[in-house]
Short mmCIF file of C-alpha atoms and ligand atoms in Angstrom, two decimals:
data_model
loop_
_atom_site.label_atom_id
_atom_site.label_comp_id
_atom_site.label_asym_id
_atom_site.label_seq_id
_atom_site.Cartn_x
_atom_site.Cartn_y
_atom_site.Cartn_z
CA UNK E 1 4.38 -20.61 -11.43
CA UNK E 2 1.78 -18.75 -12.94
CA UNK E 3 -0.09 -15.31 -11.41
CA UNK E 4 -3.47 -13.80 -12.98
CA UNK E 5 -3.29 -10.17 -11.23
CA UNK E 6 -6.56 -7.79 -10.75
CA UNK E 7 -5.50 -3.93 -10.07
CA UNK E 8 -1.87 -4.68 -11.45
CA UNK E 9 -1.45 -1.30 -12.52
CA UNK E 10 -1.80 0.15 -9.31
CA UNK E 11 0.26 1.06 -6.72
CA UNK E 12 0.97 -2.48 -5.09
CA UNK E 13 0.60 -4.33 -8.45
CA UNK E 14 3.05 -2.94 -10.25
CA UNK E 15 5.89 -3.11 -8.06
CA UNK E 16 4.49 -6.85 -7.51
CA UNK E 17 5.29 -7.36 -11.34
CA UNK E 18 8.35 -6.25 -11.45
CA UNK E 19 9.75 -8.45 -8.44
CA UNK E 20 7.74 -11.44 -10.00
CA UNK E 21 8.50 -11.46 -13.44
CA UNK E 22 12.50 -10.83 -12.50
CA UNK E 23 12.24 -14.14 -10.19
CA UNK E 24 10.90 -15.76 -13.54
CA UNK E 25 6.73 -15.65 -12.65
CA UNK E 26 4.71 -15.78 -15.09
CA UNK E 27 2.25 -12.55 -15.08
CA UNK E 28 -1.15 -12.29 -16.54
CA UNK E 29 -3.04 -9.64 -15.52
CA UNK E 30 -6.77 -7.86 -16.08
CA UNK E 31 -7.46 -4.60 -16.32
CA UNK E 32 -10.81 -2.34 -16.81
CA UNK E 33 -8.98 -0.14 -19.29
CA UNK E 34 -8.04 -1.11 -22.94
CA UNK E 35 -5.37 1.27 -23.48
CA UNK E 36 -3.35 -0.76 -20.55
CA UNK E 37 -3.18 -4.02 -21.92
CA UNK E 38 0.38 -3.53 -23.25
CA UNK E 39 1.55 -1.23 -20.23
CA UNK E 40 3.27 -4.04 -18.15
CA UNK E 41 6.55 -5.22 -20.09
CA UNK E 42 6.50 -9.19 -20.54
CA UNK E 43 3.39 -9.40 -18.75
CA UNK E 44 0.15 -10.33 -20.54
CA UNK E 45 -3.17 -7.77 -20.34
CA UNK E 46 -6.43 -8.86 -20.58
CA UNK E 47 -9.72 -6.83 -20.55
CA UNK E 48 -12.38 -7.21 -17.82
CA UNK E 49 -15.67 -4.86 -16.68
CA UNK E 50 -16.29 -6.15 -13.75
CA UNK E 51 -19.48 -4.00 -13.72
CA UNK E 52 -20.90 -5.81 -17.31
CA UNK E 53 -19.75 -9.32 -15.99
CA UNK E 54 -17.38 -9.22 -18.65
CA UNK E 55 -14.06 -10.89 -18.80
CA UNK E 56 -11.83 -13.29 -21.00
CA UNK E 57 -11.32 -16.57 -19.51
CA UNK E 58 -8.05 -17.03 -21.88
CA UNK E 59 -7.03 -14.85 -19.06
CA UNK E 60 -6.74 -18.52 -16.64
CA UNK E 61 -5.12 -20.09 -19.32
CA UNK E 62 -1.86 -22.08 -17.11
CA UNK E 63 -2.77 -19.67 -14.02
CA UNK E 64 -2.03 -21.44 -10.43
CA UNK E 65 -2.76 -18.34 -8.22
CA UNK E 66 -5.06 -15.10 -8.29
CA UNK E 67 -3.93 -12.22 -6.62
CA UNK E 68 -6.39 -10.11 -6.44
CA UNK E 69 -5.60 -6.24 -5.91
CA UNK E 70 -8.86 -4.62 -7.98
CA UNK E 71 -10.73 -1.85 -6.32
CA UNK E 72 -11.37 1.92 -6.91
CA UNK E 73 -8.87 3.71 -4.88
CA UNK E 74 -10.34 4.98 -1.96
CA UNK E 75 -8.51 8.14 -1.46
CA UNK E 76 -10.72 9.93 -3.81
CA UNK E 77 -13.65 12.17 -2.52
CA UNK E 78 -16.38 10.13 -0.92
CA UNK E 79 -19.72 11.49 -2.36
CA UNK E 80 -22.19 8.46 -1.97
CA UNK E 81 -21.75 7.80 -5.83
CA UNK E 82 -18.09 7.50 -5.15
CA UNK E 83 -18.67 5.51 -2.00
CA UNK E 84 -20.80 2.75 -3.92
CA UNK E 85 -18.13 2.15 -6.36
CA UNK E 86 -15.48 1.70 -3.91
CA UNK E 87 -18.12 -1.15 -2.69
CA UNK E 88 -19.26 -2.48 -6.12
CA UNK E 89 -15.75 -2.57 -8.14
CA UNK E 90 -14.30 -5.01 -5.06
CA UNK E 91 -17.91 -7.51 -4.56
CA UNK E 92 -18.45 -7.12 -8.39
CA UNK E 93 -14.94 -7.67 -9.33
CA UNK E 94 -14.23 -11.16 -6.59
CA UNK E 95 -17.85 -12.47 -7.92
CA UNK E 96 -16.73 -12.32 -11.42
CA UNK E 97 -13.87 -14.06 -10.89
CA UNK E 98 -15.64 -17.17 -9.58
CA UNK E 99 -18.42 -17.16 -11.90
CA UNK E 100 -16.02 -17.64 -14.87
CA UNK E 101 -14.60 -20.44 -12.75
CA UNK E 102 -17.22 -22.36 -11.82
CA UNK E 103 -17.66 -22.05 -15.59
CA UNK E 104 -14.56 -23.15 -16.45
CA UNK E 105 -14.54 -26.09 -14.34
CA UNK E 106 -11.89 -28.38 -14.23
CA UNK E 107 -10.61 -26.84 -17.14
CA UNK E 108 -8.73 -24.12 -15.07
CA UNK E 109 -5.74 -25.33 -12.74
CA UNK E 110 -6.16 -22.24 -9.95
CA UNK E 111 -5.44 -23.57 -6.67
CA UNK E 112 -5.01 -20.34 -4.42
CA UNK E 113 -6.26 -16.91 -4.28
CA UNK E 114 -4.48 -14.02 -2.36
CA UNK E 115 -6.47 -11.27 -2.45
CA UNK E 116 -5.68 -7.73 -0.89
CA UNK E 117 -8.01 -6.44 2.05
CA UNK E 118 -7.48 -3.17 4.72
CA UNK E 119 -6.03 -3.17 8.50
CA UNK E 120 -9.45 -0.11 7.88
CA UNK E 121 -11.81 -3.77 8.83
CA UNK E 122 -10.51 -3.31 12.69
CA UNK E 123 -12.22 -0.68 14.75
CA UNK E 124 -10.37 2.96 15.51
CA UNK E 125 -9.01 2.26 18.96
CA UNK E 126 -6.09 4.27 20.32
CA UNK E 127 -5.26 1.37 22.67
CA UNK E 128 -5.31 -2.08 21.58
CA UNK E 129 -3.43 -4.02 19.35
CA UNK E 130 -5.17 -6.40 17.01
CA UNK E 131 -4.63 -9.37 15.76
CA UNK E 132 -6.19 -11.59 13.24
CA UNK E 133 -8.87 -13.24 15.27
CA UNK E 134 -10.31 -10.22 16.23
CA UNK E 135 -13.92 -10.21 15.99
CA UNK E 136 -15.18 -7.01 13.49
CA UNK E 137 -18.60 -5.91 12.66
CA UNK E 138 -19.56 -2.85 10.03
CA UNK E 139 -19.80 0.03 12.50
CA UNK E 140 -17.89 1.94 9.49
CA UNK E 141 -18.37 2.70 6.08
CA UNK E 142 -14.65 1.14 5.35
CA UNK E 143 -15.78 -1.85 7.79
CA UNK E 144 -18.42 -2.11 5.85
CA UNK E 145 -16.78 -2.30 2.62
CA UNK E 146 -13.62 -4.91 3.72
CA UNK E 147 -15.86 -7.31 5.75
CA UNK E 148 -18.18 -7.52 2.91
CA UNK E 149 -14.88 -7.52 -0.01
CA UNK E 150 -13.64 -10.53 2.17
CA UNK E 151 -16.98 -12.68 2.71
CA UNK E 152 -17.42 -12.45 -0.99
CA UNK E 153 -12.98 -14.26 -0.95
CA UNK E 154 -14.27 -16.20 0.98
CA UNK E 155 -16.70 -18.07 -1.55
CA UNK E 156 -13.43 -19.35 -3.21
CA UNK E 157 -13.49 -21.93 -1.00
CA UNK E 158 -16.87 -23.38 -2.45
CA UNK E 159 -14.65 -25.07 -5.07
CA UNK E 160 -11.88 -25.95 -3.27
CA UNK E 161 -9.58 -22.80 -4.09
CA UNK E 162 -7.27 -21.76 -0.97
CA UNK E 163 -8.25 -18.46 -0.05
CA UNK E 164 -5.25 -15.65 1.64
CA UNK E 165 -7.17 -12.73 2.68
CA UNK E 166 -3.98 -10.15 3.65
CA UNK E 167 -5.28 -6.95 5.51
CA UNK E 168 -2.67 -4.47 4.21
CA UNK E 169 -1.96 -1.90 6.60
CA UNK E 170 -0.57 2.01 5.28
CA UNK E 171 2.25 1.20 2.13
CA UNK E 172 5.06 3.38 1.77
CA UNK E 173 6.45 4.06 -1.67
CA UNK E 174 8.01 6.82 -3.31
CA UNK E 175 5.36 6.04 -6.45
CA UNK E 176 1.88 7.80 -4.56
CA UNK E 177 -0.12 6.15 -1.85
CA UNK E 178 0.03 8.18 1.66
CA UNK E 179 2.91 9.67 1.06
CA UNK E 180 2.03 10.96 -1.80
CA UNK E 181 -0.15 14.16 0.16
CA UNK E 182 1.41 13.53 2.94
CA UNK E 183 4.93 14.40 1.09
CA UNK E 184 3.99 18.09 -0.55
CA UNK E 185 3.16 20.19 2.75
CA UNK E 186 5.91 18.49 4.85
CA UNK E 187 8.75 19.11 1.93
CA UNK E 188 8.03 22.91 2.45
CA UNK E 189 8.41 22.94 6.91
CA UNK E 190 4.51 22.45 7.13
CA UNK E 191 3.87 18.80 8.02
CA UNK E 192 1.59 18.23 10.45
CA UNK E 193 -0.60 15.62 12.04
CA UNK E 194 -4.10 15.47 12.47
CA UNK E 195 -6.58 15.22 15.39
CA UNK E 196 -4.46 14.79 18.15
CA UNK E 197 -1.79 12.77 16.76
CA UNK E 198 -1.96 10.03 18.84
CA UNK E 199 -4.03 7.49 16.03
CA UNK E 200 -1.25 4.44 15.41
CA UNK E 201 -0.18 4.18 11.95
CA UNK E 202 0.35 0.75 10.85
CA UNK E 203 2.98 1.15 8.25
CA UNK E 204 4.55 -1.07 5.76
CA UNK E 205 7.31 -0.82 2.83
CA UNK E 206 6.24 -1.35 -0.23
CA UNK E 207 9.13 -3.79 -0.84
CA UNK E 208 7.74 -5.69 2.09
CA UNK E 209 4.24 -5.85 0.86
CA UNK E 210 5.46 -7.72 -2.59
CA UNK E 211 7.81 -9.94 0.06
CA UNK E 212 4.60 -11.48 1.93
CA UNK E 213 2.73 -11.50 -0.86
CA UNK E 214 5.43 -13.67 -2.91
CA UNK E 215 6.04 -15.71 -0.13
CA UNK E 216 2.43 -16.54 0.27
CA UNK E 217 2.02 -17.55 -3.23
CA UNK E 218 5.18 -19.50 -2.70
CA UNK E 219 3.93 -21.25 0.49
CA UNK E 220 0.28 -21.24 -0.65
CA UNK E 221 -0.61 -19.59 2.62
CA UNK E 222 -4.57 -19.74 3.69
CA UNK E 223 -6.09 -17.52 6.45
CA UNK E 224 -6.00 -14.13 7.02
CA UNK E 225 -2.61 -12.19 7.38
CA UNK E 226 -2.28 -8.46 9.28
CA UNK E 227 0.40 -6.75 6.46
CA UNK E 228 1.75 -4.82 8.66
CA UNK E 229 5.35 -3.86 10.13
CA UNK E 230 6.67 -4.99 13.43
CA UNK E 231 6.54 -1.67 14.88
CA UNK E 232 3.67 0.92 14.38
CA UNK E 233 4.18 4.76 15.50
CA UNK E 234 1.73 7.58 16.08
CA UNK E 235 1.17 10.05 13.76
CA UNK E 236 2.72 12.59 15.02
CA UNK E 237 6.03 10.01 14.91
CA UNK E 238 5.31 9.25 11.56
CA UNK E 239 4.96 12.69 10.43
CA UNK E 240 8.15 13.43 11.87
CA UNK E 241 10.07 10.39 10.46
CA UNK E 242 9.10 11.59 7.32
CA UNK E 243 10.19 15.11 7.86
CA UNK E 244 13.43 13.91 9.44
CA UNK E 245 13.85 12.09 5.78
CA UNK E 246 12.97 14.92 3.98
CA UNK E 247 15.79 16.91 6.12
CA UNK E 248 13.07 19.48 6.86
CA UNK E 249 11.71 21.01 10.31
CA UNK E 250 8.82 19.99 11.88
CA UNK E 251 7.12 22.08 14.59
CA UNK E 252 3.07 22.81 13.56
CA UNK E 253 0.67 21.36 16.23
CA UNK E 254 -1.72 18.73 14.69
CA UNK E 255 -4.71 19.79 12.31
CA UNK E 256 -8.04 19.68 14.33
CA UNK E 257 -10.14 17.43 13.99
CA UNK E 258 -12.96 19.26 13.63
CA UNK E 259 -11.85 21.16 10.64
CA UNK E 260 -10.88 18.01 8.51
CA UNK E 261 -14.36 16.90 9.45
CA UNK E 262 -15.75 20.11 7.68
CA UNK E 263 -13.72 19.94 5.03
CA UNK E 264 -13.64 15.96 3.73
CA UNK E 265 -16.48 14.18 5.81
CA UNK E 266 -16.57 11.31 6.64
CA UNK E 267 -13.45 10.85 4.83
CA UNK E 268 -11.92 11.89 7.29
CA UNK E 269 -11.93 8.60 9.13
CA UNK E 270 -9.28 7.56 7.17
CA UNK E 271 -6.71 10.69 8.41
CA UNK E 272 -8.28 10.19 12.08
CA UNK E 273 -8.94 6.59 12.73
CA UNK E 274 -5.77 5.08 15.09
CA UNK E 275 -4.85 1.06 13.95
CA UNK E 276 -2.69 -0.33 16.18
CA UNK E 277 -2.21 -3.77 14.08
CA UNK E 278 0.62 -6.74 15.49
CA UNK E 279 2.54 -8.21 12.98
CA UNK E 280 3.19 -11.30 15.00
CA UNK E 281 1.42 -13.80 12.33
CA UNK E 282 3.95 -12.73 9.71
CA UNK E 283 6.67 -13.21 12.12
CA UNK E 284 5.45 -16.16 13.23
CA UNK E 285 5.57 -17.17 9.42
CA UNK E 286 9.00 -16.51 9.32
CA UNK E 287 8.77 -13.35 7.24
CA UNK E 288 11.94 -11.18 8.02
CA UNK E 289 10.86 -7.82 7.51
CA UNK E 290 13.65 -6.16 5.20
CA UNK E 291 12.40 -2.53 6.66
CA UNK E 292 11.38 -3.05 10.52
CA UNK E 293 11.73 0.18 11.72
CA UNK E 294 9.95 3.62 10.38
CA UNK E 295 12.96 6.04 10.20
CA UNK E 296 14.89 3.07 7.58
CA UNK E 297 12.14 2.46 5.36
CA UNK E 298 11.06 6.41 5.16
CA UNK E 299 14.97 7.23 4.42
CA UNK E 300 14.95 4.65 2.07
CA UNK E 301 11.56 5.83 0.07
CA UNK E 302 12.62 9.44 0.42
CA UNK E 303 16.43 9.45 -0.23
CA UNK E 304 16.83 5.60 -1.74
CA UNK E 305 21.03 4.40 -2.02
CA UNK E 306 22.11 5.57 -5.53
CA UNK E 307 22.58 2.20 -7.28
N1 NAP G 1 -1.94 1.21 -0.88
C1 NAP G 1 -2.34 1.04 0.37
O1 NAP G 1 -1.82 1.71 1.32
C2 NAP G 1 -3.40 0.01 0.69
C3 NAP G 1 -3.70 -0.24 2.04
C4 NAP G 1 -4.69 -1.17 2.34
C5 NAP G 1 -5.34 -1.85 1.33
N2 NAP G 1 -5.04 -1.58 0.03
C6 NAP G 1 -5.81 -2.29 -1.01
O2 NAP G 1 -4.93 -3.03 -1.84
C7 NAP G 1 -5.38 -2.98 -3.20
C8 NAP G 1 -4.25 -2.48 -4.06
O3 NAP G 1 -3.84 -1.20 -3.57
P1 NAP G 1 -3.13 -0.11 -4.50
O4 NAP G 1 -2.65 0.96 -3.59
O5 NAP G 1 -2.21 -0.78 -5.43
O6 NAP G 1 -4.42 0.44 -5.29
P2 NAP G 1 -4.45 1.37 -6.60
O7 NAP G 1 -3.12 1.96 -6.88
O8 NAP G 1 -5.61 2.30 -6.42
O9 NAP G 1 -4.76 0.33 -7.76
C9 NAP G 1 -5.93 -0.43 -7.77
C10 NAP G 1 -6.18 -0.97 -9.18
O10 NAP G 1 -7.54 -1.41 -9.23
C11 NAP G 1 -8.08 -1.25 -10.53
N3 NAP G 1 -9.38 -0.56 -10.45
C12 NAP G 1 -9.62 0.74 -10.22
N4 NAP G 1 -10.94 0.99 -10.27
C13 NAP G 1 -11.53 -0.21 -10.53
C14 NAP G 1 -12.88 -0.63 -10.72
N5 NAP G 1 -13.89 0.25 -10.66
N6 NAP G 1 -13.13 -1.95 -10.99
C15 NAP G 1 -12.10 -2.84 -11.05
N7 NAP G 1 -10.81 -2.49 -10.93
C16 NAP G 1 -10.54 -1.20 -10.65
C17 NAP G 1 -7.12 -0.37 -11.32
O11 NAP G 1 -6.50 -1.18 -12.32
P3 NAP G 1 -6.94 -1.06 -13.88
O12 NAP G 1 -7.09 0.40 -14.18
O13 NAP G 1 -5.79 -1.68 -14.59
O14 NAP G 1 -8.21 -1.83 -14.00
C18 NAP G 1 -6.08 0.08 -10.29
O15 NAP G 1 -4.79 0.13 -10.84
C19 NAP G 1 -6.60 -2.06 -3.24
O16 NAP G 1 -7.76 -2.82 -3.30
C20 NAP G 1 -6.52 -1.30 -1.92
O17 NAP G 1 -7.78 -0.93 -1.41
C21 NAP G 1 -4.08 -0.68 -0.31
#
C-alpha cells in the first residue's frame, strides 16, 4: 500500500508516519515548505502551494490512498486575515488535489481519500450527543469552515474516488495540540476551566487517531466517521484528569467567560463551545479503542511507561 499525505508534518501526520512506515506503508507526502522535504525519514517530500495551484504530480506516482491532513492550524489568533487562510489553505488545498487528477486521468491508481475534518462542524450544545447523521448548517465561523472543507471531499467522488471524511474530535499528545497550553498553567497548581466548565470535551489519543485512520485505509472505509473516544468528560473533568496526571492540585474556579471573550474573540468558541460527540460508528466498526477512558490516556501522554 501506498499513502500520499497533505499536513504530514503536523501534529497528526507525523505520528501517522511513523506507525505507517514501521507496518511497511509506503509514505509520500506534500508539503508547502521546501526546507521539509527531507524531514520525514524514509518517507518521500514533495513541494505543493496550494495557493499558486502548484504541485508535482510525481507526487501520485504508485499512490492508492490520500490522506489528507493540510490546513493552517487554527489555534493561532483569528484576525480576519488569519481567519481566511484557515478557509483557503483547506478548499484551496482539496481542489488542487483533484484538479491534478482529473489531469492525470487514468494514469493515477488513487482509489480512496481520507481526509481529516472537526467534531467543531456540530453545533455547541451542552446536552446532546451527536452522531454522524446529524444535520449541520454554518451558524459558526468553524461550521463554516468544516462544512465547506468537506463539500469540497466530497467532489472526489466525481471520479469515482471513495471519499472518508473523519471529524476528529480534541487529540491528546505529549507533542503540542490542546495540551500543549493547556499543560503550562496546570503544571504550576493553576489549571482551570473556562466558562462554566460544563462544555463536553470530546477527547481522543493520539495513538488512537493513527489506529482509525490506518484501519480505514486498510478497510477503505467511505462515509463520515465521529474520531472520537467512547467516553467524553466536561471540562472541568478534563482539566482535572490532567492535573491528577501531572500529580498537581487543582482547586481555581473556571475562567469567565466573559473575560476570554475580551481577550481572544471569537476565538474563544473554541475554549467555550461543549461537543458531546458518540463514538458508536467506530465501535460499531469494530475499532477497539486502545485508550477508552480519560484518566489512562492523560497518564499515559503525561507520564508514558519507560520503555
Ligand atoms: N489536532 C487536533 O486536535 C485536531 C482536531 C480536529 C481536527 N484537526 C484537523 O486535522 C488536521 C491535522 O491536524 P494537526 O493537529 O496535525 O494539524 P497541524 O499540526 O497544524 O498540521 C497541519 C499541517 O498542515 C500544513 N499546512 C499548514 N498551513 C498550510 C497552508 N496554508 N496550506 C497547506 N498546508 C498547510 C502544514 O504542513 P507543511 O508545513 O508540511 O505544509 C502542517 O504541518 C488539520 O486540518 C486539523 O484542522 C485536528
Amino acid at each position: 500500500m501506498k499513502i500520499l499525505i497533505t499536513g504530514a508534518t503536523g501534529l497528526i501526520g507525523r505520528s501517522f508516519v511513523d506507525i505507517a512506515l514501521s507496518q511497511g506503508i509506503q509514505i509520500n507526502f506534500l508539503t508547502t515548505k521546501k526546507s521539509k522535504i527531507n524531514c520525514l525519514n524514509k518517507a518521500q517530500g514533495f513541494y505543493w502551494d496550494p495557493s499558486y495551484g502548484d504541485l508535482n504530480s510525481d507526487c501520485f506516482l504508485g499512490v492508492d490512498i490520500i490522506i489528507h491532513f493540510a490546513g493552517a492550524s487554527i489555534s493561532k489568533l483569528w484576525t480576519s486575515s488569519y481567519r481566511k487562510l484557515i478557509f483557503s489553505s483547506r478548499i484551496d488545498s482539496t481542489r488542487l488535489l483533484l484538479s491534478s487528477l482529473k489531469r492525470l486521468g487514468s494514469e493515477h491508481q488513487v482509489k480512496q481519500i481520507v481526509s481529516a475534518s472537526a467534531v467543531g462542524i456540530y453545533p455547541s450544545d451542552f446536552e446532546k450527543i451527536f452522531t454522524e447523521t446529524a444535520k449541520v448548517q454554518p451558524n459558526s465561523f468553524m461550521q463554516e469552515v468544516v462544512i465547506a472543507w468537506e463539500k469540497e471531499v466530497d467532489t472526489f467522488s466525481s471520479i469515482n474516488i471513495k471519499v472518508a471524511k473523519m471529524r476528529i474530535g480534541l487529540v491528546l499528545s505529549n507533542k503540542g495540540g490542546v495540551l500543549g497550553p493547556l499543560k503550562i498553567p496546570t503544571a504550576f497548581g493553576l489549571g482551570a476551566a473556562f466558562g462554566n466548565g460544563k462544555q463536553g470535551q470530546s477527547w481522543i489519543h493520539i495513538s488512537d487517531v493513527v489506529g482509525v485512520f490506518l484501519k480505514a485505509c486498510h478497510e477503505q472505509w467511505e462515509g463520515i466517521f465521529n474520531i472520537v473516544a467512547p467516553n467524553p468528560v466536561n471540562q472541568a473533568d478534563f482539566i482535572g484528569s490532567l492535573a491528577k496526571a501531572l500529580n498537581r492540585p487543582y482547586f481555581l474556579p473556571p475562567i469567565p467567560k466573559t473575560l476570554l471573550k475580551i481577550l481572544v474573540g471569537k476565538m474563544s468558541s473554541l475554549l467555550l463551545d461543549s461537543h458531546w460527540i458518540s463514538a458508536n460508528k467506530l465501535i460499531s466498526k469494530n475499532y477497539i479503542f486502545l485508550y477508552p477512558e480519560i484518566n489512562k490516556a492523560m497518564k499515559d501522554i503525561i507520564d508514558p511507561p519507560k520503555e
